[in-house]
Coordinates of C-alpha atoms in Angstrom, one line a residue:
M17 CA 104.1 84.0 88.5
D18 CA 101.8 82.0 86.3
P19 CA 99.3 84.1 84.3
N20 CA 96.9 81.1 84.2
Y21 CA 97.3 80.1 87.8
T22 CA 94.3 78.1 89.1
W23 CA 93.0 79.7 92.2
P24 CA 91.7 77.5 95.0
P25 CA 88.2 78.1 96.2
L26 CA 88.1 81.0 98.6
G27 CA 87.2 79.1 101.7
Q28 CA 89.1 75.9 100.9
A29 CA 92.2 76.6 103.1
W30 CA 89.8 76.9 106.1
T31 CA 87.8 73.8 105.3
D32 CA 91.0 71.8 104.7
L33 CA 91.9 72.2 108.3
P34 CA 90.8 69.4 110.6
E35 CA 87.2 69.9 111.8
S36 CA 88.4 69.6 115.4
T37 CA 90.9 72.5 114.8
R38 CA 88.3 74.6 113.1
T39 CA 85.8 74.1 116.0
A40 CA 88.5 74.9 118.6
M41 CA 89.6 78.1 116.7
V42 CA 86.1 79.5 116.6
T43 CA 85.4 78.6 120.2
T44 CA 88.6 80.1 121.6
G45 CA 88.4 83.1 119.3
A46 CA 84.8 83.8 120.3
A47 CA 85.7 83.6 124.0
A48 CA 88.6 86.0 123.6
W49 CA 87.2 88.6 121.1
E50 CA 87.5 91.5 123.5
K51 CA 91.2 90.9 124.0
I52 CA 91.9 90.2 120.4
F53 CA 90.2 93.4 119.2
H54 CA 91.0 95.7 122.1
G55 CA 92.0 99.1 120.8
R56 CA 91.5 98.2 117.1
A57 CA 89.7 100.5 114.7
T58 CA 86.1 99.8 113.9
Y59 CA 82.7 101.5 113.7
N60 CA 80.8 98.3 114.2
K61 CA 79.0 98.1 117.5
Q62 CA 77.2 94.7 116.9
W63 CA 79.7 92.1 115.6
R64 CA 83.3 90.9 116.0
L65 CA 85.1 88.1 114.2
A66 CA 85.4 84.8 115.9
R67 CA 88.3 83.8 113.6
P68 CA 90.5 85.2 110.8
P69 CA 90.4 84.3 107.1
V70 CA 92.8 81.5 106.0
F71 CA 94.7 81.3 102.7
T72 CA 97.2 78.8 101.4
A73 CA 100.8 80.2 101.3
D74 CA 101.0 79.2 97.7
A75 CA 97.9 81.3 96.6
F76 CA 99.0 84.2 98.7
G77 CA 102.5 84.2 97.2
E78 CA 101.0 84.1 93.7
L79 CA 98.7 87.0 94.6
N80 CA 101.7 89.1 95.8
E81 CA 103.6 88.4 92.6
V82 CA 100.5 89.5 90.4
C83 CA 100.1 92.6 92.5
D84 CA 103.7 93.5 92.2
R85 CA 103.8 93.2 88.4
I86 CA 100.6 95.3 88.0
A87 CA 102.1 98.0 90.2
Q88 CA 105.1 98.1 87.8
L89 CA 102.7 98.3 84.9
I90 CA 100.9 101.3 86.5
L91 CA 104.2 103.1 86.9
E92 CA 105.2 102.3 83.3
A93 CA 101.8 103.6 82.0
C94 CA 102.4 106.9 83.8
R95 CA 106.0 107.2 82.6
R96 CA 104.8 106.7 79.0
R97 CA 102.8 109.9 79.4
A98 CA 104.8 112.0 81.9
R99 CA 108.4 112.5 82.9
T100 CA 107.8 114.4 86.1
A101 CA 105.3 114.5 89.0
G102 CA 104.1 117.9 87.8
E103 CA 103.4 116.6 84.3
L104 CA 101.5 113.6 85.7
Q105 CA 99.5 115.9 88.0
R106 CA 98.4 118.0 85.1
L107 CA 97.5 114.9 83.0
L108 CA 95.4 113.5 85.8
D109 CA 93.7 116.9 86.2
V110 CA 94.7 117.1 89.8
P111 CA 94.5 120.8 91.0
E112 CA 97.8 122.4 91.7
G113 CA 98.4 122.5 95.4
E114 CA 96.0 119.7 96.2
T115 CA 98.8 117.1 96.7
Q116 CA 100.8 118.6 99.6
L117 CA 104.6 118.3 99.7
L118 CA 104.7 117.5 96.0
D119 CA 107.9 118.4 94.1
P120 CA 106.6 119.0 90.5
D121 CA 110.1 118.6 89.1
E122 CA 110.6 115.1 90.7
E123 CA 111.1 112.5 87.9
L124 CA 108.9 109.4 88.0
H125 CA 111.1 106.6 89.2
E126 CA 111.1 103.1 90.5
G127 CA 111.5 104.3 94.1
L128 CA 107.9 105.5 94.1
L129 CA 106.9 101.8 94.4
A130 CA 108.4 101.5 97.9
A131 CA 105.0 101.0 99.5
Y132 CA 101.7 99.9 98.1
R133 CA 98.5 98.0 99.0
P134 CA 96.1 96.9 96.3
D135 CA 92.5 96.2 97.2
V136 CA 91.4 92.8 96.0
L137 CA 88.0 91.2 95.7
F138 CA 87.6 87.6 94.8
S139 CA 84.9 87.4 92.1
G140 CA 84.1 84.1 90.3
G141 CA 86.9 82.5 92.2
V142 CA 89.6 84.9 90.7
P143 CA 91.2 87.9 92.4
C144 CA 89.9 91.3 91.0
I145 CA 92.2 94.2 91.9
V146 CA 89.7 97.0 92.1
E147 CA 92.2 99.7 93.0
Y148 CA 95.7 100.4 94.1
N149 CA 96.9 102.4 97.1
I150 CA 100.5 103.4 96.3
D151 CA 101.9 105.5 99.1
S152 CA 103.3 105.3 102.6
S153 CA 100.0 106.4 104.2
L154 CA 98.5 102.9 104.0
G155 CA 95.8 102.5 106.6
G156 CA 94.9 99.3 108.5
G157 CA 98.4 97.9 108.8
F158 CA 98.7 98.2 112.6
D159 CA 95.3 96.7 113.1
A160 CA 95.9 93.8 110.7
D161 CA 99.2 92.9 112.2
T162 CA 98.1 93.3 115.8
V163 CA 94.9 91.2 115.4
I164 CA 96.6 88.3 113.6
Q165 CA 99.4 88.2 116.1
R166 CA 96.9 88.1 118.9
Y167 CA 95.0 85.3 117.2
A168 CA 98.3 83.4 116.7
E169 CA 99.2 83.8 120.4
L170 CA 95.8 82.5 121.4
Y171 CA 95.9 79.5 119.0
R172 CA 99.5 78.7 119.9
A173 CA 98.6 78.6 123.6
H174 CA 95.8 76.0 122.7
G175 CA 98.0 74.0 120.4
L176 CA 96.0 75.0 117.3
L177 CA 98.7 76.3 115.0
D178 CA 99.8 72.9 113.6
G179 CA 99.8 73.5 109.8
A180 CA 98.8 77.2 110.1
R181 CA 100.7 80.4 110.9
P182 CA 100.2 84.2 110.7
A183 CA 101.2 85.9 107.6
P184 CA 104.6 87.6 107.8
S185 CA 104.6 90.9 109.8
L186 CA 103.8 93.7 107.5
L187 CA 105.0 96.2 110.2
D188 CA 108.5 94.5 110.3
Q189 CA 108.7 94.5 106.5
R190 CA 107.7 98.2 106.4
F191 CA 110.5 99.1 108.9
A192 CA 113.0 97.1 106.8
A193 CA 111.9 99.0 103.7
I194 CA 112.1 102.4 105.4
R195 CA 115.7 101.6 106.5
D196 CA 116.8 100.2 103.1
T197 CA 115.0 102.7 100.9
L198 CA 116.3 105.7 102.7
G199 CA 119.7 104.2 103.4
L200 CA 119.5 105.0 107.1
P201 CA 122.4 104.5 109.5
D202 CA 121.9 102.3 112.5
G203 CA 120.1 104.2 115.3
A204 CA 118.6 106.8 112.9
R205 CA 115.9 108.9 114.6
V206 CA 112.8 108.6 112.4
A207 CA 109.6 110.6 112.9
L208 CA 106.2 108.9 112.3
L209 CA 103.9 111.8 111.8
M210 CA 100.1 111.5 111.6
D211 CA 97.3 114.0 111.0
F212 CA 95.1 113.9 114.1
E213 CA 92.5 116.0 112.4
A214 CA 91.8 113.2 109.9
D215 CA 88.7 111.0 109.9
Y216 CA 89.7 107.7 111.6
P217 CA 88.5 106.0 114.8
G218 CA 90.5 107.2 117.8
L219 CA 92.2 110.2 116.3
D220 CA 90.1 112.5 118.4
D221 CA 92.2 111.5 121.4
P222 CA 95.9 111.9 120.2
E223 CA 97.4 111.0 123.6
T224 CA 95.6 107.7 123.8
F225 CA 96.1 106.9 120.1
I226 CA 99.9 107.5 120.4
R227 CA 100.0 105.3 123.4
I228 CA 98.3 102.5 121.5
L229 CA 100.9 102.9 118.7
S230 CA 103.8 102.9 121.2
P231 CA 104.6 99.2 120.6
L232 CA 105.9 100.3 117.2
I233 CA 108.8 102.0 118.9
D234 CA 110.1 98.7 120.2
Q235 CA 109.3 96.9 116.9
A236 CA 111.3 99.5 115.0
R237 CA 114.4 99.1 117.2
P238 CA 115.7 95.8 115.7
F239 CA 115.8 97.5 112.3
G240 CA 118.1 100.3 113.6
I241 CA 115.3 102.8 113.8
D242 CA 114.7 105.1 116.8
L243 CA 111.0 105.9 116.2
V244 CA 109.3 108.9 117.5
I245 CA 105.5 109.2 117.0
A246 CA 103.8 112.6 117.0
P247 CA 101.1 114.7 115.3
V248 CA 102.3 116.4 112.2
A249 CA 101.0 119.7 113.5
T250 CA 103.7 119.6 116.3
A251 CA 106.7 119.5 114.0
G252 CA 109.1 122.4 113.7
L253 CA 112.4 123.5 112.1
D254 CA 115.7 124.3 113.7
E255 CA 118.2 126.9 112.5
Q256 CA 119.7 124.4 110.1
S257 CA 116.3 123.7 108.5
R258 CA 116.2 120.2 110.0
L259 CA 112.8 118.9 111.1
V260 CA 112.4 118.9 114.8
V261 CA 110.0 116.4 116.5
G262 CA 109.7 115.7 120.2
G263 CA 112.3 118.3 121.0
A264 CA 115.1 117.1 118.8
P265 CA 116.0 116.9 115.1
V266 CA 115.1 113.8 113.1
D267 CA 117.1 112.0 110.5
A268 CA 114.1 111.0 108.3
L269 CA 110.3 111.1 108.1
F270 CA 107.8 108.2 107.8
R271 CA 104.8 110.0 106.4
L272 CA 101.6 108.4 107.6
F273 CA 99.2 111.1 106.5
V274 CA 97.5 111.3 103.1
P275 CA 99.0 114.2 101.1
N276 CA 95.7 115.4 99.5
R277 CA 93.7 115.4 102.8
V278 CA 96.3 116.5 105.4
T279 CA 95.2 119.4 107.6
P280 CA 97.3 122.6 107.0
S281 CA 99.4 123.5 110.0
P282 CA 102.7 125.1 110.9
G283 CA 104.0 121.6 111.4
L284 CA 103.2 120.7 107.8
D285 CA 104.9 123.9 106.7
A286 CA 108.0 122.8 108.7
V287 CA 108.0 119.4 106.8
A288 CA 107.8 121.3 103.5
G289 CA 110.7 123.5 104.6
A290 CA 112.9 120.6 105.5
L291 CA 112.1 118.9 102.2
A292 CA 112.9 122.0 100.3
A293 CA 116.2 122.4 102.1
G294 CA 117.1 118.8 101.3
T295 CA 117.6 117.9 105.0
L296 CA 114.7 115.4 105.3
P297 CA 114.6 112.0 103.6
M298 CA 110.9 111.0 103.4
F299 CA 109.2 107.6 103.1
V300 CA 107.6 108.1 100.6
S301 CA 107.6 111.0 98.2
S302 CA 104.2 112.6 97.7
A303 CA 104.6 111.8 94.0
A304 CA 103.7 108.2 94.8
W305 CA 100.2 109.3 95.7
L306 CA 99.6 110.3 92.1
L307 CA 100.1 106.7 91.1
S308 CA 97.1 105.7 93.1
N309 CA 94.8 107.8 90.9
K310 CA 92.2 105.4 89.3
L311 CA 92.6 107.0 85.9
N312 CA 95.8 105.0 85.7
Y313 CA 93.6 101.9 85.5
A314 CA 92.1 103.3 82.3
W315 CA 95.6 103.8 80.9
L316 CA 96.5 100.2 81.6
W317 CA 93.6 99.2 79.3
D318 CA 94.4 101.9 76.7
D319 CA 97.9 100.5 76.4
L320 CA 97.2 96.8 76.0
D321 CA 98.5 96.7 72.5
L322 CA 101.8 98.1 73.6
L323 CA 102.4 95.3 76.2
P324 CA 103.8 91.7 76.0
E325 CA 101.1 89.0 75.9
A326 CA 101.8 87.9 79.5
D327 CA 101.1 91.4 80.7
R328 CA 98.0 91.7 78.6
T329 CA 96.8 88.5 80.1
L330 CA 97.4 89.8 83.7
I331 CA 95.4 93.0 83.1
R332 CA 92.5 91.3 81.4
R333 CA 92.3 88.7 84.1
Y334 CA 92.9 90.8 87.3
V335 CA 92.1 94.4 86.5
P336 CA 88.5 95.4 86.0
H337 CA 87.9 97.2 82.7
T338 CA 88.1 100.9 83.4
V339 CA 87.6 104.1 81.3
A340 CA 87.5 107.8 82.2
L341 CA 83.9 108.9 82.8
T342 CA 83.4 111.5 80.2
A343 CA 80.3 112.7 78.2
D344 CA 81.0 110.2 75.4
Q345 CA 80.5 107.3 78.0
L346 CA 77.0 108.5 79.1
D347 CA 75.0 106.3 76.7
R348 CA 77.0 103.2 77.7
A349 CA 76.7 104.0 81.4
L350 CA 72.9 104.3 81.2
A351 CA 72.5 101.2 79.0
E352 CA 74.8 99.0 81.2
Q353 CA 73.9 100.3 84.6
A354 CA 73.7 96.9 86.3
D355 CA 77.3 96.0 85.2
L356 CA 79.1 99.3 86.1
V357 CA 80.5 101.3 89.0
A358 CA 81.3 105.0 88.9
K359 CA 84.1 106.3 91.2
P360 CA 86.1 109.5 91.9
A361 CA 89.5 108.9 90.3
G362 CA 91.2 110.4 93.3
G363 CA 88.9 109.2 96.0
S364 CA 89.2 106.7 98.8
A365 CA 87.1 105.0 101.6
G366 CA 84.2 104.5 99.3
H367 CA 83.2 108.1 99.2
G368 CA 81.3 109.1 96.0
V369 CA 81.1 105.5 94.7
L370 CA 78.0 104.7 92.7
I371 CA 77.1 101.0 92.2
G372 CA 74.7 100.8 89.4
R373 CA 72.9 97.6 90.4
E374 CA 72.2 99.1 93.9
M375 CA 70.5 102.2 92.5
T376 CA 67.3 103.1 90.8
A377 CA 67.6 104.1 87.1
V378 CA 66.8 107.7 87.9
A379 CA 69.3 108.0 90.8
W380 CA 72.0 106.3 88.7
A381 CA 71.4 108.6 85.7
D382 CA 71.5 111.7 87.9
G383 CA 74.6 110.5 89.7
V384 CA 76.5 109.7 86.4
R385 CA 75.6 113.0 84.9
A386 CA 76.7 114.8 88.0
A387 CA 80.0 112.9 87.9
I388 CA 80.6 113.8 84.3
A389 CA 79.9 117.4 85.0
E390 CA 82.2 117.4 88.0
G391 CA 85.0 115.6 86.1
G392 CA 87.7 113.4 87.6
N393 CA 85.7 110.2 87.7
I394 CA 86.0 106.7 86.2
L395 CA 83.6 104.1 85.0
Q396 CA 84.6 100.6 86.0
R397 CA 83.2 97.1 85.3
Y398 CA 81.3 95.8 88.3
H399 CA 82.6 92.6 89.8
E400 CA 80.5 91.0 92.5
A401 CA 82.5 89.8 95.5
D402 CA 82.3 86.1 96.2
R403 CA 80.8 85.3 99.6
V404 CA 82.5 82.9 102.0
A405 CA 81.4 81.5 105.3
M406 CA 82.9 83.3 108.3
D407 CA 82.2 83.1 112.0
F408 CA 81.2 86.0 114.2
V409 CA 80.4 86.9 117.8
Q410 CA 77.3 89.0 118.5
I411 CA 78.6 91.5 121.0
E412 CA 75.4 91.9 123.0
T413 CA 74.6 88.2 123.4
G414 CA 77.9 86.4 123.0
E415 CA 76.3 84.1 120.4
T416 CA 78.5 82.7 117.7
V417 CA 77.0 83.0 114.2
T418 CA 78.2 81.6 110.9
A419 CA 77.2 83.7 107.8
D420 CA 78.2 84.0 104.1
V421 CA 79.8 87.4 103.7
P422 CA 81.9 89.3 101.2
Y423 CA 85.4 90.4 102.1
S424 CA 88.3 92.0 100.4
L425 CA 92.0 91.3 100.8
A426 CA 94.7 94.0 100.8
P427 CA 98.3 92.6 100.6
Y428 CA 101.0 95.0 101.7
L429 CA 104.2 95.1 99.7
F430 CA 107.1 97.2 101.0
G431 CA 110.3 97.5 99.1
R432 CA 108.6 95.3 96.4
T433 CA 108.4 92.5 99.0
G434 CA 105.2 90.8 100.1
S435 CA 104.4 90.5 103.8
G436 CA 101.0 90.4 105.5
A437 CA 97.6 91.5 104.5
L438 CA 94.5 93.4 105.7
A439 CA 91.2 91.6 105.3
R440 CA 88.1 93.7 105.4
V441 CA 85.4 91.3 106.3
G442 CA 81.7 92.0 105.9
Y443 CA 79.3 91.0 108.7
P444 CA 75.8 89.4 108.7
G445 CA 73.4 91.7 106.7
C446 CA 76.1 94.1 105.4
D447 CA 76.1 95.7 102.0
E448 CA 78.6 95.3 99.2
V449 CA 80.8 98.4 99.9
L450 CA 83.6 97.1 102.2
N451 CA 85.2 100.0 104.0
L452 CA 85.8 101.0 107.6
A453 CA 83.2 103.7 107.6
R454 CA 80.5 101.1 106.8
G455 CA 81.3 98.9 109.7
V456 CA 83.6 96.2 108.2
L457 CA 85.8 94.2 110.5
L458 CA 89.5 94.4 110.1
T459 CA 92.0 91.5 110.6
G460 CA 95.1 89.9 109.3
I461 CA 95.2 86.4 107.8
L462 CA 96.5 83.0 108.6
L463 CA 98.5 81.0 106.0
T464 CA 98.6 77.2 105.6
D465 CA 101.0 75.0 103.7

């Protein structure tokens, strides 16, 4: 990892491909968009991507190393302030009981970094890691992996992958991390539990959604995992306090529900019972979710003087300046409106985010004051996302359109090992907030040498 690494221009890996290859990729991708995105999550009814983003393998590897180190620094900042999950919960002012399945006596340990996905914007040509998702319940992975593998199959069939390849499978790396982190024996029965009351496209039809996810069962098998997929609400306990899913006990749990938004149910109570009895290894502990709290970003900046110069350089270069949004920040927030963003420290999916430059002075002032009164918010330096040319298909007409759009990149690291990434790509006429609820398009990425 080089703290002063020179990042290539965001669209360069694409434009470095031969023009004939680029033209053919867009043409074949536009013709096959229905197959490529079949069953994938989106709220967008107008646009689909005609091709995925492309990065150099060197730049993507460097980004993974930067993200890994900053995740370690977040954990270290938390451990300087708290020894246990309960102490950290109180410091973050997270209400007791809000984070389900949390053991307040669990010590903060390196194993909490078994799974994470930072959200990265490129701003001024440099990655800006606007937030960290540290948990097993990382959305978008199935969509990213599936879409990029479908693109790769299409391009391979047309002889278009010379010099390009899909990023490594994040789903494979996650299964490897589940096996290795939990020390599972070969053939272990592992439950993948989801909350089908959550707000995500397709969850209103659990039977169809589980059928769409069923290829994961075959994908898990080479890693020695016998995967069973089910709603968390259907779980139960046997007389030995083992978790029962699909009619039989399981050896471990892959938790794919968010611990502060999961719907209460007897199944969730069963998971809690098995954890309390010590019969259920879980990937990952709910304590990891606390590391995602954005107040940790403010702690990184508070602790700069305690860190080696290389780490200070990483934070200054890649982490937007962040402070807790308290009453003493009001004057600065009002004076620097165009350069600031206010966010709920424990929020996600863009909910409650205030972007100063997109609001009137009155609306911004009212929003900031309300956020201060409510508590639990941060004030972060605004970084405008670079725009890059991408190619789209208009669903209604089949027309191919090229437009300069923002996008964010979310690399997945499991077991501290880089794999694939989720690209959230804007579309013609989109705004700056890039999340699923606002119609962004999800894909994986191609890498070049």
